[in-house]
Coordinates of C-alpha atoms in Angstrom, one line a residue:
M804 CA 119.6 92.2 98.0
T805 CA 122.6 91.7 95.7
G806 CA 123.0 95.3 94.6
R807 CA 126.3 96.8 95.8
P808 CA 126.4 100.2 97.5
A809 CA 127.2 103.2 95.5
G810 CA 130.9 103.9 95.6
P811 CA 133.0 106.9 94.3
G812 CA 132.9 105.3 90.8
L813 CA 129.1 105.3 90.7
V814 CA 128.9 108.9 92.0
A815 CA 131.4 110.0 89.4
R816 CA 129.4 108.1 86.7
F817 CA 126.2 110.0 87.6
W818 CA 128.0 113.4 88.1
A819 CA 129.2 113.0 84.5
L820 CA 125.5 113.3 83.4
A821 CA 124.9 116.9 82.3
E822 CA 121.3 116.8 83.7
V823 CA 122.6 115.9 87.2
R824 CA 125.2 118.7 87.2
W825 CA 122.8 121.4 86.0
A826 CA 120.1 120.3 88.5
A827 CA 122.5 120.4 91.4
I828 CA 123.7 123.9 90.4
A829 CA 120.2 125.1 90.0
T830 CA 119.2 123.7 93.4
G831 CA 122.2 125.3 95.1
L832 CA 121.5 128.7 93.6
F833 CA 117.9 128.4 94.6
A834 CA 118.9 127.6 98.2
L835 CA 121.3 130.5 98.4
G836 CA 118.6 132.8 97.0
G837 CA 116.1 131.6 99.5
V838 CA 118.4 132.0 102.5
A839 CA 119.3 135.5 101.3
Q840 CA 115.7 136.4 101.0
L841 CA 114.8 135.0 104.4
L842 CA 117.6 137.1 106.0
D843 CA 116.1 140.3 104.4
A844 CA 119.2 140.8 102.2
P845 CA 118.7 143.5 99.6
P846 CA 117.0 142.3 96.4
A847 CA 120.1 143.1 94.4
L848 CA 121.7 140.1 96.1
W849 CA 119.0 137.4 95.9
W850 CA 117.5 138.4 92.5
P851 CA 120.7 137.5 90.6
L852 CA 120.9 134.2 92.5
Y853 CA 117.3 133.3 91.4
L854 CA 118.0 134.4 87.8
A855 CA 121.1 132.3 87.7
C856 CA 118.9 129.4 89.0
Y857 CA 116.6 130.1 86.0
A858 CA 119.5 129.9 83.6
A859 CA 121.2 126.7 85.1
G860 CA 118.0 124.7 85.5
G861 CA 115.9 126.1 82.6
W862 CA 118.1 126.2 79.5
E863 CA 117.8 122.5 78.7
P864 CA 114.0 122.2 79.0
A865 CA 113.7 125.6 77.2
L866 CA 115.8 124.3 74.4
A867 CA 113.8 121.0 74.3
G868 CA 110.6 123.0 74.2
L869 CA 111.8 125.1 71.3
R870 CA 112.7 122.0 69.4
A871 CA 109.3 120.6 70.1
L872 CA 107.8 123.8 68.8
R873 CA 109.7 123.3 65.5
E874 CA 107.8 120.0 65.3
R875 CA 104.6 121.8 66.0
T876 CA 104.1 120.3 69.5
L877 CA 103.9 122.1 72.8
D878 CA 104.8 120.4 76.1
V879 CA 104.4 121.3 79.7
D880 CA 108.1 121.9 80.3
L881 CA 108.0 124.9 78.0
L882 CA 104.8 126.1 79.6
M883 CA 106.6 125.9 83.0
I884 CA 109.5 127.9 81.6
V885 CA 107.2 130.6 80.3
A886 CA 105.2 130.6 83.6
A887 CA 108.5 131.0 85.5
I888 CA 109.6 133.9 83.4
G889 CA 106.1 135.4 83.7
A890 CA 106.3 135.1 87.5
A891 CA 109.6 136.9 87.5
S892 CA 108.3 139.6 85.3
I893 CA 105.7 140.5 87.9
G894 CA 108.0 140.2 90.9
Q895 CA 107.2 136.5 91.9
V896 CA 110.8 135.4 91.1
F897 CA 110.8 132.8 94.0
D898 CA 107.8 130.9 92.6
G899 CA 109.4 130.8 89.2
A900 CA 112.7 129.5 90.5
L901 CA 110.9 126.8 92.5
L902 CA 109.2 125.6 89.2
I903 CA 112.7 125.5 87.5
V904 CA 114.2 123.4 90.3
I905 CA 111.3 120.9 90.3
F906 CA 111.6 120.3 86.6
A907 CA 115.4 120.2 86.6
T908 CA 115.5 117.6 89.4
S909 CA 112.9 115.5 87.6
G910 CA 115.0 115.5 84.4
A911 CA 118.1 114.5 86.4
L912 CA 116.4 111.6 88.1
E913 CA 115.2 110.3 84.7
A914 CA 118.8 110.6 83.3
V915 CA 120.1 108.6 86.3
A916 CA 117.6 105.9 85.8
T917 CA 118.4 105.6 82.1
A918 CA 122.2 105.4 82.8
R919 CA 121.7 102.7 85.5
T920 CA 119.7 100.5 83.1
A921 CA 122.4 100.9 80.4
D922 CA 125.2 100.0 82.8
S923 CA 123.3 96.9 84.0
V924 CA 122.9 95.7 80.4
R925 CA 126.5 96.2 79.6
A926 CA 127.5 94.4 82.9
L927 CA 125.6 91.3 81.7
L928 CA 128.4 90.6 79.2
D929 CA 130.8 90.1 82.1
L930 CA 129.1 86.7 82.7
A931 CA 130.9 85.3 79.8
P932 CA 134.7 85.0 80.5
E933 CA 137.1 87.2 78.5
R934 CA 139.5 84.3 77.8
A935 CA 139.1 80.6 76.7
T936 CA 141.4 77.7 76.0
R937 CA 141.4 76.8 72.3
L938 CA 142.7 73.4 71.1
L939 CA 145.2 73.4 68.2
P940 CA 145.2 70.9 65.4
D941 CA 148.6 69.5 66.6
G942 CA 147.1 68.8 70.1
G943 CA 148.4 71.8 71.7
E944 CA 146.5 74.6 73.5
E945 CA 146.4 78.4 73.4
V946 CA 144.5 80.9 75.5
V947 CA 142.6 83.4 73.4
D948 CA 140.0 86.1 73.8
T949 CA 136.5 84.6 73.7
A950 CA 135.6 87.3 71.1
D951 CA 138.1 85.6 68.7
L952 CA 136.5 82.2 68.9
L953 CA 135.0 81.0 65.6
V954 CA 132.4 78.5 64.7
G955 CA 134.2 75.1 64.6
D956 CA 136.9 75.9 67.1
M957 CA 137.6 73.3 69.7
I958 CA 137.7 74.5 73.3
R959 CA 138.7 72.9 76.6
I960 CA 136.5 73.7 79.6
R961 CA 138.2 73.0 82.9
P962 CA 136.5 72.3 86.3
G963 CA 135.1 75.5 87.8
E964 CA 135.5 77.6 84.7
R965 CA 132.8 79.7 83.1
I966 CA 132.1 78.6 79.5
G967 CA 133.2 81.0 76.9
A968 CA 130.9 80.2 74.0
D969 CA 127.8 78.2 73.0
A970 CA 129.2 74.8 72.0
L971 CA 128.5 71.1 71.6
V972 CA 130.3 68.7 74.0
L973 CA 132.5 66.2 72.1
D974 CA 134.2 64.5 75.1
G975 CA 134.0 64.5 78.8
T976 CA 131.3 64.5 81.5
S977 CA 130.4 67.2 84.0
D978 CA 127.6 69.0 85.7
V979 CA 127.0 72.5 84.5
D980 CA 125.2 75.2 86.4
Q981 CA 123.1 76.9 83.7
A982 CA 120.7 78.7 86.0
T983 CA 121.7 82.1 84.5
I984 CA 120.2 80.9 81.1
T985 CA 117.4 78.4 81.9
G986 CA 116.6 79.1 85.6
E987 CA 117.0 75.4 86.5
P988 CA 117.8 75.2 90.2
L989 CA 120.2 72.2 89.9
P990 CA 123.3 71.6 87.8
V991 CA 122.6 69.7 84.6
A992 CA 124.7 66.6 83.6
K993 CA 126.5 67.2 80.3
T994 CA 128.0 64.5 78.1
A995 CA 129.0 64.1 74.4
G996 CA 126.4 65.6 72.2
D997 CA 124.9 68.0 74.7
E998 CA 124.9 71.8 74.3
V999 CA 126.6 74.2 76.7
F1000 CA 126.0 77.9 76.9
A1001 CA 128.4 80.8 77.2
G1002 CA 128.3 82.4 80.7
T1003 CA 127.3 79.1 82.5
L1004 CA 129.5 77.6 85.1
N1005 CA 131.2 74.2 84.7
G1006 CA 131.3 71.8 87.6
T1007 CA 134.0 69.3 88.6
G1008 CA 134.5 67.5 85.3
S1009 CA 136.5 68.5 82.2
L1010 CA 134.9 69.0 78.8
V1011 CA 136.0 69.3 75.2
A1012 CA 133.5 71.1 73.1
R1013 CA 133.2 72.6 69.6
V1014 CA 131.9 76.1 69.2
H1015 CA 128.7 76.0 67.1
R1016 CA 127.4 79.5 67.3
P1017 CA 129.2 82.9 66.7
V1018 CA 130.1 84.7 70.0
G1019 CA 127.9 87.6 69.0
E1020 CA 124.9 85.3 68.6
S1021 CA 125.3 83.3 71.8
V1022 CA 122.3 83.0 74.1
I1023 CA 123.8 85.4 76.6
A1024 CA 124.5 88.0 73.8
R1025 CA 120.9 87.6 72.6
I1026 CA 119.7 88.3 76.2
V1027 CA 121.6 91.6 76.0
A1028 CA 120.0 92.4 72.6
L1029 CA 116.5 91.4 73.9
V1030 CA 116.8 93.7 76.9
D1031 CA 118.1 96.6 74.8
E1032 CA 115.3 96.1 72.2
A1033 CA 112.5 95.7 74.8
S1034 CA 113.7 98.8 76.7
A1035 CA 113.9 100.8 73.5
T1036 CA 110.5 99.7 72.1
K1037 CA 108.5 99.6 75.3
A1038 CA 105.6 102.0 75.1
T1039 CA 106.4 105.4 76.6
T1040 CA 105.0 105.6 80.1
Q1041 CA 103.5 108.8 81.5
L1042 CA 101.7 109.8 84.6
F1043 CA 98.0 110.3 84.2
I1044 CA 98.2 114.0 84.2
E1045 CA 101.0 114.0 81.6
K1046 CA 98.6 112.4 79.1
V1047 CA 96.7 115.6 78.8
E1048 CA 99.6 118.0 79.0
Q1049 CA 99.7 118.8 75.3
R1050 CA 96.1 120.0 75.1
Y1051 CA 96.3 121.8 78.4
S1052 CA 99.6 123.5 77.5
V1053 CA 98.2 124.8 74.2
A1054 CA 95.0 126.0 75.9
V1055 CA 96.8 127.9 78.6
V1056 CA 99.2 129.6 76.2
M1057 CA 96.4 130.5 73.7
A1058 CA 94.3 131.9 76.6
T1059 CA 97.2 133.9 78.0
L1060 CA 98.0 135.4 74.6
A1061 CA 94.4 136.2 74.0
L1062 CA 94.0 137.7 77.4
F1063 CA 97.0 139.9 76.7
G1064 CA 96.5 140.7 73.0
V1065 CA 92.8 141.2 72.7
P1066 CA 92.5 144.0 75.3
L1067 CA 95.6 145.7 73.8
A1068 CA 93.9 145.7 70.4
F1069 CA 91.0 147.5 71.9
G1070 CA 93.2 150.2 73.5
A1071 CA 93.7 148.8 76.9
E1072 CA 96.8 149.9 78.9
L1073 CA 99.9 147.7 78.8
Q1074 CA 100.7 147.4 82.5
P1075 CA 97.3 146.2 83.8
T1076 CA 96.8 144.0 80.8
L1077 CA 100.1 142.3 81.2
L1078 CA 99.5 141.9 85.0
R1079 CA 96.1 140.2 84.3
A1080 CA 97.6 137.9 81.7
M1081 CA 100.5 136.9 84.0
T1082 CA 98.1 136.4 86.9
F1083 CA 96.0 134.1 84.7
M1084 CA 99.1 132.1 83.6
I1085 CA 100.1 131.7 87.3
V1086 CA 96.7 130.6 88.6
A1087 CA 96.2 128.4 85.5
S1088 CA 99.7 126.8 85.7
P1089 CA 99.6 123.1 86.6
C1090 CA 101.6 123.4 89.9
A1091 CA 98.7 122.2 92.0
V1092 CA 97.9 119.5 89.4
V1093 CA 101.5 118.3 89.5
L1094 CA 101.4 118.3 93.3
A1095 CA 98.0 116.6 93.2
T1096 CA 99.8 113.7 91.4
M1097 CA 103.2 113.5 92.9
P1098 CA 102.8 113.6 96.8
P1099 CA 100.4 110.6 96.9
L1100 CA 102.6 108.6 94.6
L1101 CA 105.8 109.5 96.3
S1102 CA 104.2 108.9 99.7
A1103 CA 103.1 105.5 98.5
I1104 CA 106.6 104.8 97.3
A1105 CA 108.0 105.7 100.7
L1106 CA 105.5 103.6 102.5
A1107 CA 106.1 100.6 100.2
G1108 CA 109.9 101.0 100.8
R1109 CA 109.3 100.8 104.6
N1110 CA 107.5 97.6 104.1
G1111 CA 110.1 95.9 101.9
V1112 CA 109.1 97.0 98.3
L1113 CA 111.4 99.3 96.3
V1114 CA 109.3 101.0 93.6
K1115 CA 111.6 102.9 91.3
S1116 CA 109.4 105.8 90.1
A1117 CA 106.1 107.5 90.4
V1118 CA 105.1 106.2 87.0
V1119 CA 105.6 102.6 88.2
M1120 CA 103.6 103.2 91.4
E1121 CA 100.7 104.6 89.4
R1122 CA 100.8 101.9 86.7
L1123 CA 100.8 99.0 89.3
A1124 CA 97.1 99.8 89.6
D1125 CA 96.6 98.8 85.9
T1126 CA 97.9 95.3 86.4
S1127 CA 95.4 92.8 84.9
L1128 CA 97.6 89.6 84.9
V1129 CA 100.7 88.6 86.9
A1130 CA 103.3 86.1 85.4
F1131 CA 105.7 84.3 87.7
D1132 CA 109.1 82.8 87.1
K1133 CA 109.5 79.5 89.1
T1134 CA 113.0 79.0 90.5
G1135 CA 114.0 81.6 93.1
T1136 CA 110.7 83.4 92.7
L1137 CA 107.8 81.1 93.6
T1138 CA 110.4 78.7 95.1
T1139 CA 113.3 79.1 97.5
G1140 CA 115.8 78.3 94.8
S1141 CA 117.6 75.5 96.7
P1142 CA 116.7 71.8 96.7
R1143 CA 115.4 70.0 99.9
L1144 CA 114.5 66.5 100.7
A1145 CA 110.9 65.9 99.7
G1146 CA 110.6 62.2 100.5
I1147 CA 112.3 58.8 101.1
H1148 CA 111.3 55.7 99.2
P1149 CA 113.3 52.7 100.7
A1150 CA 113.2 49.2 99.2
A1151 CA 111.3 46.5 101.1
G1152 CA 112.9 45.8 104.5
V1153 CA 115.1 48.9 104.4
D1154 CA 114.8 51.5 107.2
A1155 CA 114.3 55.0 105.7
S1156 CA 116.3 56.7 108.4
E1157 CA 119.2 54.3 107.9
L1158 CA 119.1 54.8 104.2
L1159 CA 119.3 58.6 104.6
R1160 CA 122.1 58.3 107.2
L1161 CA 124.3 56.2 104.8
A1162 CA 123.5 58.5 101.9
A1163 CA 124.5 61.6 103.9
G1164 CA 127.7 59.9 104.9
A1165 CA 128.6 59.3 101.3
E1166 CA 127.6 62.8 100.2
N1167 CA 129.2 64.7 103.0
P1168 CA 132.5 65.3 101.2
S1169 CA 130.7 66.6 98.1
E1170 CA 129.8 70.3 97.4
H1171 CA 127.1 69.4 94.9
P1172 CA 123.7 71.1 95.7
L1173 CA 122.0 67.8 95.9
A1174 CA 124.7 66.5 98.3
V1175 CA 124.2 69.5 100.5
A1176 CA 120.4 68.9 100.5
V1177 CA 120.9 65.2 101.6
V1178 CA 123.3 66.1 104.4
T1179 CA 121.1 68.9 105.6
A1180 CA 118.1 66.6 105.7
A1181 CA 119.9 64.1 107.8
R1182 CA 121.1 66.7 110.3
E1183 CA 117.6 68.2 110.6
R1184 CA 116.3 64.7 111.5
G1185 CA 118.9 64.4 114.2
L1186 CA 120.8 61.6 112.4
P1187 CA 124.6 61.4 113.0
V1188 CA 126.4 61.7 109.7
P1189 CA 129.1 59.0 109.5
T1190 CA 132.6 59.6 108.2
A1191 CA 133.3 58.5 104.7
T1192 CA 136.5 57.1 103.3
D1193 CA 137.7 56.2 99.8
F1194 CA 135.5 58.9 98.4
D1195 CA 135.1 59.2 94.6
S1196 CA 133.0 61.6 92.6
T1197 CA 132.1 61.1 88.9
P1198 CA 130.5 64.1 87.2
G1199 CA 127.1 63.2 85.8
R1200 CA 126.9 59.9 87.7
G1201 CA 127.3 60.7 91.4
V1202 CA 129.5 59.7 94.3
S1203 CA 130.8 56.6 95.9
A1204 CA 132.4 56.0 99.4
L1205 CA 133.0 53.6 102.1
V1206 CA 130.5 54.3 105.0
D1207 CA 130.5 52.0 108.1
G1208 CA 132.3 49.4 106.1
K1209 CA 129.8 49.4 103.3
R1210 CA 130.3 50.7 99.7
V1211 CA 127.6 53.4 99.3
A1212 CA 126.8 54.9 95.9
V1213 CA 124.5 57.9 95.5
G1214 CA 123.6 59.2 92.0
G1215 CA 121.1 59.3 89.3
P1216 CA 118.8 56.5 88.0
N1217 CA 121.7 55.2 85.9
L1218 CA 122.8 53.4 89.1
L1219 CA 120.0 51.0 88.5
D1220 CA 121.8 49.6 85.4
E1221 CA 124.7 48.4 87.7
G1222 CA 122.7 46.3 90.2
P1223 CA 120.7 43.0 90.0
E1224 CA 117.5 43.5 88.0
A1225 CA 115.5 41.8 90.8
D1226 CA 116.5 44.6 93.2
A1227 CA 116.1 47.3 90.6
A1228 CA 112.5 46.7 89.6
Q1229 CA 110.9 48.1 92.7
I1230 CA 113.3 51.1 92.7
R1231 CA 112.5 51.8 89.1
R1232 CA 108.9 52.2 90.0
A1233 CA 109.8 54.6 92.8
V1234 CA 112.0 56.6 90.4
T1235 CA 109.1 56.9 88.0
D1236 CA 106.7 58.0 90.7
V1237 CA 109.2 60.6 92.0
Q1238 CA 109.9 62.0 88.6
A1239 CA 106.1 62.1 87.8
A1240 CA 105.7 64.3 90.8
G1241 CA 108.2 66.8 89.4
H1242 CA 111.0 65.9 91.8
T1243 CA 114.6 64.9 91.3
A1244 CA 115.2 61.2 91.9
V1245 CA 118.5 60.2 93.7
V1246 CA 119.2 56.5 93.9
V1247 CA 121.1 55.1 96.8
A1248 CA 122.9 51.7 96.3
V1249 CA 124.6 49.8 99.1
D1250 CA 127.3 47.2 98.2
G1251 CA 126.1 47.2 94.6
R1252 CA 122.4 46.7 95.4
P1253 CA 119.9 49.6 94.9
R1254 CA 118.3 50.1 98.3
G1255 CA 116.1 53.2 97.9
V1256 CA 115.3 56.6 96.3
L1257 CA 115.5 60.0 97.8
A1258 CA 113.1 62.6 96.3
L1259 CA 114.6 66.1 96.1
A1260 CA 112.7 69.2 95.2
D1261 CA 113.0 73.0 95.1
H1262 CA 110.5 74.0 97.8
I1263 CA 107.7 76.4 97.2
R1264 CA 107.8 79.6 99.2
P1265 CA 105.3 79.5 102.1
Q1266 CA 103.5 82.6 100.9
A1267 CA 103.1 81.5 97.3
A1268 CA 99.6 80.0 97.4
A1269 CA 98.2 82.9 99.4
T1270 CA 99.8 85.4 97.1
V1271 CA 98.4 83.8 94.0
E1272 CA 94.9 83.8 95.6
A1273 CA 95.2 87.5 96.6
L1274 CA 96.5 88.5 93.1
T1275 CA 93.6 86.6 91.5
A1276 CA 91.1 88.6 93.6
L1277 CA 92.9 91.9 92.8
T1278 CA 93.3 91.5 89.1
G1279 CA 90.4 89.2 88.2
A1280 CA 92.8 86.7 86.5
T1281 CA 94.8 83.8 87.9
P1282 CA 98.6 84.3 87.5
V1283 CA 100.5 82.3 85.0
L1284 CA 103.9 80.4 85.4
L1285 CA 106.7 81.0 82.9
T1286 CA 109.8 78.8 83.6
G1287 CA 112.9 77.3 82.0
D1288 CA 112.5 74.2 84.2
N1289 CA 111.1 70.9 83.0
P1290 CA 107.4 70.5 82.5
G1291 CA 107.0 67.9 85.3
A1292 CA 108.5 70.2 88.0
A1293 CA 106.6 73.2 86.6
R1294 CA 103.2 71.4 86.8
H1295 CA 103.9 70.1 90.3
L1296 CA 104.8 73.6 91.6
A1297 CA 101.9 75.3 89.8
A1298 CA 99.5 72.8 91.4
E1299 CA 100.9 73.7 94.8
A1300 CA 100.6 77.4 94.2
G1301 CA 97.1 77.3 92.6
I1302 CA 98.2 78.2 89.1
T1303 CA 96.6 76.4 86.2
D1304 CA 98.3 78.1 83.2
T1305 CA 101.9 76.8 82.9
H1306 CA 104.6 77.3 80.3
A1307 CA 107.8 75.3 80.9
G1308 CA 111.1 74.7 79.1
L1309 CA 111.4 78.3 78.1
L1310 CA 114.7 80.0 77.1
P1311 CA 114.9 83.8 77.8
A1312 CA 113.7 84.8 74.4
D1313 CA 110.8 82.4 74.8
K1314 CA 109.7 84.0 78.0
A1315 CA 109.7 87.4 76.4
D1316 CA 107.6 86.0 73.5
R1317 CA 105.1 84.5 75.9
V1318 CA 104.7 87.9 77.6
R1319 CA 104.1 89.5 74.2
D1320 CA 101.5 86.9 73.4
I1321 CA 99.7 87.7 76.6
Q1322 CA 99.9 91.5 76.0
A1323 CA 98.5 90.9 72.5
R1324 CA 95.3 89.6 74.2
G1325 CA 94.9 93.0 75.9
Q1326 CA 96.4 92.2 79.3
Q1327 CA 98.6 94.5 81.3
V1328 CA 101.3 92.1 82.4
L1329 CA 103.3 92.3 85.6
L1330 CA 106.2 89.8 85.5
V1331 CA 108.0 88.6 88.7
G1332 CA 111.5 87.1 88.3
D1333 CA 114.9 86.9 89.8
G1334 CA 117.5 85.7 87.3
V1335 CA 119.5 86.9 84.3
N1336 CA 117.3 84.7 82.2
D1337 CA 114.2 86.7 83.3
A1338 CA 115.7 90.1 82.3
P1339 CA 114.3 90.1 78.7
A1340 CA 110.8 89.3 79.9
L1341 CA 111.1 91.8 82.8
A1342 CA 111.9 94.5 80.2
T1343 CA 109.2 93.3 77.8
A1344 CA 106.4 93.2 80.4
D1345 CA 104.3 96.3 81.2
L1346 CA 105.9 96.1 84.6
G1347 CA 108.7 93.9 86.0
V1348 CA 109.3 93.0 89.7
A1349 CA 112.5 91.4 90.9
M1350 CA 113.3 89.4 94.0
G1351 CA 115.7 91.4 96.0
R1352 CA 117.8 88.8 98.0
Q1353 CA 118.3 86.3 95.2
G1354 CA 117.9 88.5 92.2
S1355 CA 120.7 89.0 89.7
D1356 CA 122.1 92.5 89.2
L1357 CA 120.6 92.6 85.7
A1358 CA 117.1 91.6 87.0
L1359 CA 117.3 94.2 89.8
Q1360 CA 118.2 96.9 87.3
T1361 CA 115.8 95.9 84.6
A1362 CA 112.8 95.6 86.9
D1363 CA 110.5 98.5 87.8
A1364 CA 110.2 97.3 91.4
V1365 CA 112.0 95.0 93.8
L1366 CA 110.7 92.8 96.6
V1367 CA 113.6 93.6 98.9
R1368 CA 113.0 90.8 101.4
D1369 CA 111.7 88.3 98.8
D1370 CA 108.3 88.4 100.7
L1371 CA 105.7 87.5 98.1
N1372 CA 102.9 88.8 100.4
T1373 CA 104.1 92.3 99.7
L1374 CA 103.3 92.0 95.9
P1375 CA 99.4 92.1 96.2
A1376 CA 99.9 94.7 99.0
V1377 CA 101.8 97.1 96.8
I1378 CA 99.3 96.7 93.9
A1379 CA 96.4 97.5 96.3
L1380 CA 98.4 100.5 97.6
S1381 CA 98.8 101.7 94.1
Q1382 CA 95.1 101.4 93.5
R1383 CA 94.5 103.5 96.7
A1384 CA 97.1 106.0 95.6
R1385 CA 95.3 106.4 92.3
R1386 CA 92.0 107.2 94.1
V1387 CA 93.8 109.9 96.1
V1388 CA 95.3 111.3 93.0
K1389 CA 91.9 111.6 91.3
A1390 CA 90.5 113.3 94.4
N1391 CA 93.4 115.7 94.4
L1392 CA 93.0 116.4 90.7
L1393 CA 89.3 117.3 91.4
I1394 CA 90.4 119.7 94.2
A1395 CA 93.1 121.3 92.1
A1396 CA 90.9 121.7 89.1
T1397 CA 88.2 123.3 91.2
F1398 CA 90.7 125.9 92.5
I1399 CA 92.0 126.6 89.0
V1400 CA 88.5 127.0 87.6
V1401 CA 87.4 129.3 90.4
L1402 CA 90.5 131.5 90.2
V1403 CA 90.6 131.6 86.4
T1404 CA 86.9 132.5 86.3
W1405 CA 87.5 135.3 88.8
D1406 CA 90.4 136.6 86.9
L1407 CA 88.5 136.6 83.6
L1408 CA 85.1 137.9 84.8
G1409 CA 86.2 140.2 87.6
H1410 CA 89.4 141.6 89.0
L1411 CA 91.5 139.0 90.9
P1412 CA 94.1 140.7 93.0
L1413 CA 97.6 139.2 92.3
P1414 CA 98.3 138.5 96.0
L1415 CA 94.9 136.7 96.3
G1416 CA 95.6 134.7 93.1
V1417 CA 98.9 133.6 94.4
A1418 CA 97.4 132.8 97.8
G1419 CA 94.7 130.7 96.2
H1420 CA 97.2 129.0 93.9
E1421 CA 99.6 128.2 96.7
G1422 CA 96.7 127.2 99.0
S1423 CA 95.5 124.6 96.6
T1424 CA 99.0 123.1 96.4
V1425 CA 99.2 122.9 100.2
I1426 CA 95.8 121.2 100.4
V1427 CA 96.5 118.5 97.8
G1428 CA 100.0 118.0 99.1
L1429 CA 98.8 117.3 102.6
N1430 CA 96.1 115.0 101.3
G1431 CA 98.7 113.0 99.4
L1432 CA 100.9 112.8 102.5
R1433 CA 98.2 110.7 104.2
L1434 CA 99.6 107.7 102.4
L1435 CA 102.8 107.9 104.5
R1436 CA 100.9 106.5 107.5
Q1437 CA 101.5 102.8 108.2
S1438 CA 97.8 102.3 108.4
A1439 CA 97.6 102.9 104.6
W1440 CA 99.7 99.8 104.1
T1441 CA 98.0 97.6 106.7
Q1442 CA 94.6 98.4 105.1
T1443 CA 95.8 96.9 101.9
T1444 CA 97.0 93.6 103.4

């Protein structure tokens, strides 16, 4: 995958987060206290360590809980702080400190995830160059910051440069790689009147263009805005148990207060009344419920990771089970992202292998992706690639060279305009057939006469059709295709993959709009993509999945999960694993709830000894924890595939 390893800069970036620092301090104090307690040190040593852990890890959730109280809401974080303090008040300081560490670590992980997303969005702006060459009215040139470019400015775009602004070409011809914007697998020929986008990569030609859109409103800038907006407005995601935390928290607090206050009002003694109330809060606290949820989901995350799927959080693992429709990007997702020879259409009397051999000889000096595909195809067929001389390359038109004493030209269908019409008629029909099939038509002319057509296509991944079939069975709906590529190529690929609903020619904003349209019909959308142009849709979808090997940094950071090895078969497998994890979670919740009900009833209607209450409470956490850990076994994955 393309993500870079965390270096000192990244570690420092995360350490700068207050949540990370306080969680680390709390964990360290808890560990020191635990070691001291295990070594039978005097309580005067380990009690202060635990209390310091309370302060380091608990002050932020306590403050947040108090703020929530001012807004007349009560969350489980404040309940955990109260339960921890209650545990300490009756001598169970270890249990309280453990709760503090769990919640502090959870908050730190959430802060890290938020920071990484923000960094990836800011990094997107690096795609556009910082400097551009502006043409002056007197014919001179000056290098300026791209941020200073204004609508109407003339810019020169040299070979190999990234384009600094959205502009209209006035002069020159070149091939521009605009996969970051449209997802098209091949460079696009640009001539006068065509639009070029900021952040895309110019090929071998030189262009003069006029800026026609403010830098802050360029397509790449709008991608940044779309990702930010989608991330900010995306519905808050919670674990299943968190959806009932408000009512549960209120109920436990009210019951604890009643259990403490009512007996006192009728003359009960303070010490036993407080002990019973604190025992109630401990046995009713949702520790077992939290563990009922987290171990299965974390185990499923670990298992998925071993099998090539990085799931970024427990919330994502749980919500994968809700997927009702999968949407795919095309290039680099359902396809390999690199063109390959799909067919040879020689003119009458021309040998197909000889045509490919001559074309490969002419293309061999070129670095264009189509040239690489032609040369690779010849070598795979065992054809010797001849040496070319007098090589010439014209952006937007193709190449020409002397091969075995013959002038061989390889380029687009415009080569047909240069040869005799009698020779071109048959080749025109072949070009039409190739383009109708969604392939790229490359014409080969020998000594000025068109002699055949090579069909090049971005090949579908071998697992694509099986994956579509498996996802249809899992979700009950056939996946859809959302792509910036042309309609012909999109329809051809969709037919191969078994997809019937296709949307082609989409810019990044259009993809996000299509996702919203599907969501408006009540579908829970999972989108799979790999490029910068997919990032807004990945952020807009209920869940986003990125391709790990070919995925852009922004796609990898925006997505909720990553297919590390680009193996599409793992997508239905991880959804099925999520569904199984949810079943385990529900079973665990039933076990935890049963223990809580029994212990609470015993405490309310009888006399539950504190040690027995703690043992029952901890026993339930052990049971649900071990049950969840079953999903670590490899058999849990193989049963989903």
